[in-house]
Amino acid sequence: LLMVVTSSDVDAAAIRIAPFVHRTPVITSQQLDRWANATVFCKAEHLQKAGAFKYRGATNAVQQLSASIAARGVAAHSSGNHAAALALAARTRGIAAHIVMPSNAPAVKRAAVESYGATITECEPQESARIAMLMEVCERTGAMEIHPFDNDQVIAGAGTAARELIDAVPDLDAIVVPVGGGGLLSGTCIAALGRGATRIAVFGAEPTGADDATRSVTAGVLIPQTQPNTICDGLFTSLSPRTFAIIREHVASMITVADTDTHDALVIAWTRTKQLIEPSSAIALAAVRSTPALHGKRVGVILSGGNVDPIFNSSIS
Amino acid sequence: LLMVVTSSDVDAAAIRIAPFVHRTPVITSQQLDRWANATVFCKAEHLQKAGAFKYRGATNAVQQLSASIAARGVAAHSSGNHAAALALAARTRGIAAHIVMPSNAPAVKRAAVESYGATITECEPQESARIAMLMEVCERTGAMEIHPFDNDQVIAGAGTAARELIDAVPDLDAIVVPVGGGGLLSGTCIAALGRGATRIAVFGAEPTGADDATRSVTAGVLIPQTQPNTICDGLFTSLSPRTFAIIREHVASMITVADTDTHDALVIAWTRTKQLIEPSSAIALAAVRSTPALHGKRVGVILSGGNVDPIFNSSIS
C-alpha cells in the first residue's frame, strides 16, 4: 500500500499554515481527570478560527493552490464545520468560495458561512443531490473542489493539531480523536508517527449510531454508513478509501460510544471546563472514560470543534 | 468618609491569595469587539477555581483568620457562587464550612457545595429565614460568618481580579463589572485607583430588574432592592452601606441593562468565544455595547462567573 501522506507533509503543513491559524491552548482540569480516570490534555480546537480544526486542513489546501487555479475559487458541499472553514480560508487568500448547503441546514451555520463572504447554493438534503449540485457549481464557476477529508492536503493540515499537542505535552501515552470521515484520525495517526519520544497509541471515537469506521476496521474492508443516528452531527459521514487505508494501518483501536455517554461528557465539559464544545468533540472524552486501557494514562484529546447551539435555561439556573 | 479598604489592601490580598487562586487568562475576540463596538479585554474569572471571582475574596478572608478562630470553621448563607467559593476556600485551609442554603436552591449548586466538603443546612427561601438560620448555625458551631460582600477582606480579594487585568492590559480606558451586592465593583474601584498609568474609569452594570445600585447612586442614599426580577441570578442582592460608600465615591457611572440585551450578549459570548459564562457576567458585555461613551475604547470586562446550566439542543444543532 502506497502511503501518500507522511509525517513530513504534516511538518510542511505546520509551517505553511502557521501564519493563518491559532496555535490553540491545551486545557487541563482536575475534575475532568477524576471523571475520565486519566490525565487528560485537551487540544482546544473549538477555539480555532471558524470554531473547528477544519480550518487547518482547509488552509493547507487553499494556500497550495496555484495562482491561476486559486483565481477561479474553491467549492465544497457541507452543512458543517468544513463549510465555514473553507469559506474563511478562501477569504483569507482573497479568493471566492462556493458552498453547497442542504436546504435544511441550521440557520446559524448558514449565517457563519455567509459572514465569511462565501456564496451559498442551496440543494436538497440527500447526499446525491448535494454531489450533483457541487459538480454543477464547479463546472459553472471553474472552482476547485476542496473535499472535507478525502484530500491529502486536508489530512496533512488536520494532523497539525496533534503535532502541536504532542510538542506541548511530554510523554503522552495515547491520543483520542472523533471519527466522521476520518480526516482528523488519519492526520493524527501520521503526526503521531513522526513525533514524540515513544510510540503514541492513537484511538478513534465513534458513535454507536454511526460506527462505519469501527465496522470497517474490524472487517478489513470499507463499509459505508447508512442512516446515521447520533447527536454527534459532525460524525455522520463514512470513511473514504483514502482515510480507511491510513486508519486500518495505524489506529490502535476504535472505541464506540453511546450518545447517552457523549451527552454526559458534554455536560461535564461544559460545567467543569466552561468550554462550549460540540457533541462531536465530547465523544472523545466519553471514550477515555469508557476505555479501561486508557485509565491512569496521559491521554491527549482533540476537542475538534465548538459549533453548537446551547439554550440558556433561565428557569433552573 | 473613612475609606477602610485601600489599594494597598488589594496589593496585600494579591500576594496572600496567589498560592491558591488561578491567575486567569484575558480573552479577546475580534467578533466580540465588532459586536460591542469597543476593544474588549475579558478577564476570565469563570475559569477561576469554583467557577467565579468569589473564590478570591473568600480565600483572602479565610486565610487571614487566626488559628483559633479558623479551627471553629466558617459559615455563610448563599445559594450561589459565594457558597461554593467559601466551601473550597475552607477546605483548602483544612477547616469546616457551614453553608445555609434555601430549600429551593438548584440541585447542581447544592452538589457543588457538597463536593467541596461543606456542611449544608437547609432553610426556607426568605431572606429573614436564611439570616436566622445562619445565626443559629454560627451560635451552635462557633463558626465565623464570612459575608459574600459586606466584608473588607472579601472586597480586597475581589479587587485582585481587576488588579491582574490592569497589569496584563496596557492603557485600559475603562473597566465594566456586574453589580449585585457591590463587592466586585467596590474592589475594582479601589484596585483601579492604585494601578495603571492613567486614570481608569470604572463602570457598574446592573439589570433593569434589580437596579438598586443605580437608584442609590442617583439618589445619594442607599435604596435596597425589593423583588428583583432578572435572568442574572447572581445580581439579586442589594448594596450594603459598606459597598455603597465606596461605589458612590468612585464609580464613573452605573449602566442598566435589559435582560433581553443580556441574553443577546450571552449568546454572542457562547457562540463567538466558546466560553460558558453566566448571565450575571454577560451583562457587562451588553453594557459595553449599549454605552456610546465606551465605543472605540479599550475596555476591560470581568467575566465574573460561569456557573450556569445550559441545555444541549439536539434538535437544531
mmCIF file of N, CA and C in Angstrom, chain A residues 24-28 44 46-47 272-275, chain B residues 21-29 32 40-49 51-53 56 160-169 172 273-277 285 299-305:
data_model
loop_
_atom_site.group_PDB
_atom_site.id
_atom_site.type_symbol
_atom_site.label_atom_id
_atom_site.label_comp_id
_atom_site.label_asym_id
_atom_site.label_seq_id
_atom_site.Cartn_x
_atom_site.Cartn_y
_atom_site.Cartn_z
ATOM 1 N N THR A 24 -3.700 26.708 19.237
ATOM 2 C CA THR A 24 -4.708 26.657 20.305
ATOM 3 C C THR A 24 -4.102 26.138 21.613
ATOM 4 N N PRO A 25 -4.670 26.560 22.732
ATOM 5 C CA PRO A 25 -4.134 26.107 24.023
ATOM 6 C C PRO A 25 -4.468 24.641 24.318
ATOM 7 N N VAL A 26 -3.745 24.077 25.256
ATOM 8 C CA VAL A 26 -4.050 22.748 25.795
ATOM 9 C C VAL A 26 -4.670 22.960 27.172
ATOM 10 N N ILE A 27 -5.894 22.488 27.344
ATOM 11 C CA ILE A 27 -6.652 22.744 28.565
ATOM 12 C C ILE A 27 -6.650 21.497 29.442
ATOM 13 N N THR A 28 -6.435 21.697 30.734
ATOM 14 C CA THR A 28 -6.498 20.584 31.680
ATOM 15 C C THR A 28 -7.476 20.921 32.800
ATOM 16 N N ALA A 44 -7.510 22.475 22.301
ATOM 17 C CA ALA A 44 -8.745 23.260 22.241
ATOM 18 C C ALA A 44 -9.023 23.789 20.831
ATOM 19 N N HIS A 46 -11.784 23.911 19.414
ATOM 20 C CA HIS A 46 -13.025 24.702 19.370
ATOM 21 C C HIS A 46 -12.694 26.190 19.446
ATOM 22 N N LEU A 47 -11.469 26.512 19.852
ATOM 23 C CA LEU A 47 -11.034 27.918 19.858
ATOM 24 C C LEU A 47 -10.263 28.262 18.584
ATOM 25 N N ARG A 272 -17.494 21.776 33.909
ATOM 26 C CA ARG A 272 -16.214 21.741 34.610
ATOM 27 C C ARG A 272 -15.152 22.618 33.952
ATOM 28 N N THR A 273 -15.122 22.620 32.619
ATOM 29 C CA THR A 273 -14.082 23.416 31.949
ATOM 30 C C THR A 273 -14.628 24.742 31.440
ATOM 31 N N LYS A 274 -15.954 24.924 31.452
ATOM 32 C CA LYS A 274 -16.615 26.135 30.933
ATOM 33 C C LYS A 274 -16.323 26.344 29.450
ATOM 34 N N GLN A 275 -15.958 25.277 28.763
ATOM 35 C CA GLN A 275 -15.666 25.364 27.333
ATOM 36 C C GLN A 275 -16.845 24.799 26.560
ATOM 37 N N VAL B 21 -5.116 30.799 44.132
ATOM 38 C CA VAL B 21 -6.055 31.126 43.043
ATOM 39 C C VAL B 21 -5.388 30.926 41.681
ATOM 40 N N HIS B 22 -6.230 30.769 40.660
ATOM 41 C CA HIS B 22 -5.734 30.811 39.285
ATOM 42 C C HIS B 22 -5.519 32.277 38.882
ATOM 43 N N ARG B 23 -4.365 32.540 38.238
ATOM 44 C CA ARG B 23 -4.217 33.827 37.553
ATOM 45 C C ARG B 23 -4.904 33.642 36.200
ATOM 46 N N THR B 24 -6.164 34.011 36.127
ATOM 47 C CA THR B 24 -6.992 33.658 34.960
ATOM 48 C C THR B 24 -6.538 34.412 33.708
ATOM 49 N N PRO B 25 -6.772 33.822 32.534
ATOM 50 C CA PRO B 25 -6.348 34.492 31.296
ATOM 51 C C PRO B 25 -7.242 35.688 30.946
ATOM 52 N N VAL B 26 -6.732 36.526 30.052
ATOM 53 C CA VAL B 26 -7.517 37.624 29.469
ATOM 54 C C VAL B 26 -7.863 37.200 28.039
ATOM 55 N N ILE B 27 -9.147 37.111 27.743
ATOM 56 C CA ILE B 27 -9.615 36.589 26.457
ATOM 57 C C ILE B 27 -10.057 37.741 25.561
ATOM 58 N N THR B 28 -9.647 37.681 24.308
ATOM 59 C CA THR B 28 -10.082 38.693 23.332
ATOM 60 C C THR B 28 -10.708 37.991 22.132
ATOM 61 N N SER B 29 -11.554 38.711 21.412
ATOM 62 C CA SER B 29 -12.220 38.166 20.223
ATOM 63 C C SER B 29 -12.576 39.311 19.292
ATOM 64 N N LEU B 32 -16.278 39.602 18.953
ATOM 65 C CA LEU B 32 -16.879 40.253 20.119
ATOM 66 C C LEU B 32 -16.662 41.764 20.058
ATOM 67 N N VAL B 40 -12.392 44.873 23.597
ATOM 68 C CA VAL B 40 -12.796 44.331 24.895
ATOM 69 C C VAL B 40 -11.770 43.300 25.380
ATOM 70 N N PHE B 41 -11.364 43.446 26.620
ATOM 71 C CA PHE B 41 -10.431 42.509 27.255
ATOM 72 C C PHE B 41 -11.167 41.818 28.397
ATOM 73 N N CYS B 42 -11.434 40.527 28.201
ATOM 74 C CA CYS B 42 -12.269 39.798 29.153
ATOM 75 C C CYS B 42 -11.403 39.063 30.170
ATOM 76 N N LYS B 43 -11.509 39.444 31.416
ATOM 77 C CA LYS B 43 -10.815 38.739 32.494
ATOM 78 C C LYS B 43 -11.653 37.516 32.845
ATOM 79 N N ALA B 44 -11.091 36.327 32.601
ATOM 80 C CA ALA B 44 -11.887 35.100 32.573
ATOM 81 C C ALA B 44 -12.048 34.473 33.951
ATOM 82 N N GLU B 45 -12.777 35.143 34.818
ATOM 83 C CA GLU B 45 -12.979 34.620 36.177
ATOM 84 C C GLU B 45 -13.963 33.441 36.220
ATOM 85 N N HIS B 46 -14.627 33.169 35.096
ATOM 86 C CA HIS B 46 -15.424 31.933 35.042
ATOM 87 C C HIS B 46 -14.500 30.714 35.038
ATOM 88 N N LEU B 47 -13.204 30.948 34.749
ATOM 89 C CA LEU B 47 -12.217 29.863 34.811
ATOM 90 C C LEU B 47 -11.494 29.833 36.164
ATOM 91 N N GLN B 48 -11.899 30.717 37.081
ATOM 92 C CA GLN B 48 -11.344 30.708 38.436
ATOM 93 C C GLN B 48 -11.787 29.437 39.162
ATOM 94 N N LYS B 49 -11.057 29.036 40.189
ATOM 95 C CA LYS B 49 -11.493 27.896 40.995
ATOM 96 C C LYS B 49 -12.900 28.157 41.535
ATOM 97 N N GLY B 51 -15.339 28.354 39.863
ATOM 98 C CA GLY B 51 -16.109 28.918 38.755
ATOM 99 C C GLY B 51 -16.508 30.372 38.886
ATOM 100 N N ALA B 52 -15.851 31.149 39.763
ATOM 101 C CA ALA B 52 -16.236 32.554 39.897
ATOM 102 C C ALA B 52 -15.174 33.338 40.673
ATOM 103 N N PHE B 53 -15.164 34.666 40.455
ATOM 104 C CA PHE B 53 -14.228 35.555 41.171
ATOM 105 C C PHE B 53 -14.397 35.449 42.680
ATOM 106 N N ARG B 56 -11.670 34.475 45.168
ATOM 107 C CA ARG B 56 -10.605 35.390 45.582
ATOM 108 C C ARG B 56 -10.908 35.998 46.956
ATOM 109 N N THR B 160 -8.539 41.935 43.403
ATOM 110 C CA THR B 160 -7.336 41.387 42.773
ATOM 111 C C THR B 160 -7.575 40.972 41.319
ATOM 112 N N ALA B 161 -8.829 40.715 40.953
ATOM 113 C CA ALA B 161 -9.115 40.364 39.550
ATOM 114 C C ALA B 161 -8.814 41.567 38.650
ATOM 115 N N ALA B 162 -9.333 42.742 39.041
ATOM 116 C CA ALA B 162 -9.062 43.958 38.267
ATOM 117 C C ALA B 162 -7.576 44.299 38.297
ATOM 118 N N ARG B 163 -6.944 44.069 39.429
ATOM 119 C CA ARG B 163 -5.505 44.343 39.545
ATOM 120 C C ARG B 163 -4.730 43.539 38.507
ATOM 121 N N GLU B 164 -5.036 42.258 38.375
ATOM 122 C CA GLU B 164 -4.359 41.427 37.367
ATOM 123 C C GLU B 164 -4.695 41.899 35.953
ATOM 124 N N LEU B 165 -5.951 42.270 35.743
ATOM 125 C CA LEU B 165 -6.380 42.728 34.411
ATOM 126 C C LEU B 165 -5.624 43.986 33.999
ATOM 127 N N ILE B 166 -5.512 44.927 34.921
ATOM 128 C CA ILE B 166 -4.819 46.192 34.626
ATOM 129 C C ILE B 166 -3.341 45.943 34.346
ATOM 130 N N ASP B 167 -2.749 45.011 35.097
ATOM 131 C CA ASP B 167 -1.333 44.704 34.869
ATOM 132 C C ASP B 167 -1.119 43.983 33.535
ATOM 133 N N ALA B 168 -2.134 43.236 33.090
ATOM 134 C CA ALA B 168 -1.977 42.439 31.867
ATOM 135 C C ALA B 168 -2.261 43.254 30.603
ATOM 136 N N VAL B 169 -3.069 44.303 30.711
ATOM 137 C CA VAL B 169 -3.516 45.041 29.525
ATOM 138 C C VAL B 169 -3.108 46.509 29.651
ATOM 139 N N LEU B 172 -5.733 50.625 29.474
ATOM 140 C CA LEU B 172 -7.183 50.466 29.558
ATOM 141 C C LEU B 172 -7.826 51.828 29.781
ATOM 142 N N THR B 273 -16.906 33.204 21.592
ATOM 143 C CA THR B 273 -15.697 32.904 22.372
ATOM 144 C C THR B 273 -15.690 31.464 22.863
ATOM 145 N N LYS B 274 -16.803 30.749 22.723
ATOM 146 C CA LYS B 274 -16.953 29.363 23.210
ATOM 147 C C LYS B 274 -16.736 29.272 24.712
ATOM 148 N N GLN B 275 -16.916 30.376 25.398
ATOM 149 C CA GLN B 275 -16.754 30.391 26.848
ATOM 150 C C GLN B 275 -18.130 30.398 27.500
ATOM 151 N N LEU B 276 -18.327 29.458 28.420
ATOM 152 C CA LEU B 276 -19.625 29.295 29.044
ATOM 153 C C LEU B 276 -19.729 30.204 30.268
ATOM 154 N N ILE B 277 -20.030 31.461 30.023
ATOM 155 C CA ILE B 277 -20.196 32.401 31.125
ATOM 156 C C ILE B 277 -21.660 32.442 31.534
ATOM 157 N N LEU B 285 -20.837 42.723 29.221
ATOM 158 C CA LEU B 285 -20.597 42.853 27.776
ATOM 159 C C LEU B 285 -21.731 43.647 27.126
ATOM 160 N N VAL B 299 -11.623 48.510 26.693
ATOM 161 C CA VAL B 299 -12.486 48.288 27.847
ATOM 162 C C VAL B 299 -12.230 46.909 28.459
ATOM 163 N N GLY B 300 -11.879 46.887 29.726
ATOM 164 C CA GLY B 300 -11.780 45.634 30.458
ATOM 165 C C GLY B 300 -13.144 45.220 30.979
ATOM 166 N N VAL B 301 -13.442 43.932 30.902
ATOM 167 C CA VAL B 301 -14.697 43.402 31.437
ATOM 168 C C VAL B 301 -14.342 42.202 32.311
ATOM 169 N N ILE B 302 -14.874 42.159 33.500
ATOM 170 C CA ILE B 302 -14.634 40.982 34.335
ATOM 171 C C ILE B 302 -15.774 39.990 34.130
ATOM 172 N N LEU B 303 -15.441 38.870 33.481
ATOM 173 C CA LEU B 303 -16.422 37.786 33.336
ATOM 174 C C LEU B 303 -16.452 37.074 34.678
ATOM 175 N N SER B 304 -17.448 37.445 35.483
ATOM 176 C CA SER B 304 -17.392 37.149 36.908
ATOM 177 C C SER B 304 -17.569 35.674 37.247
ATOM 178 N N GLY B 305 -18.293 34.926 36.397
ATOM 179 C CA GLY B 305 -18.520 33.527 36.745
ATOM 180 C C GLY B 305 -19.107 32.728 35.603
#
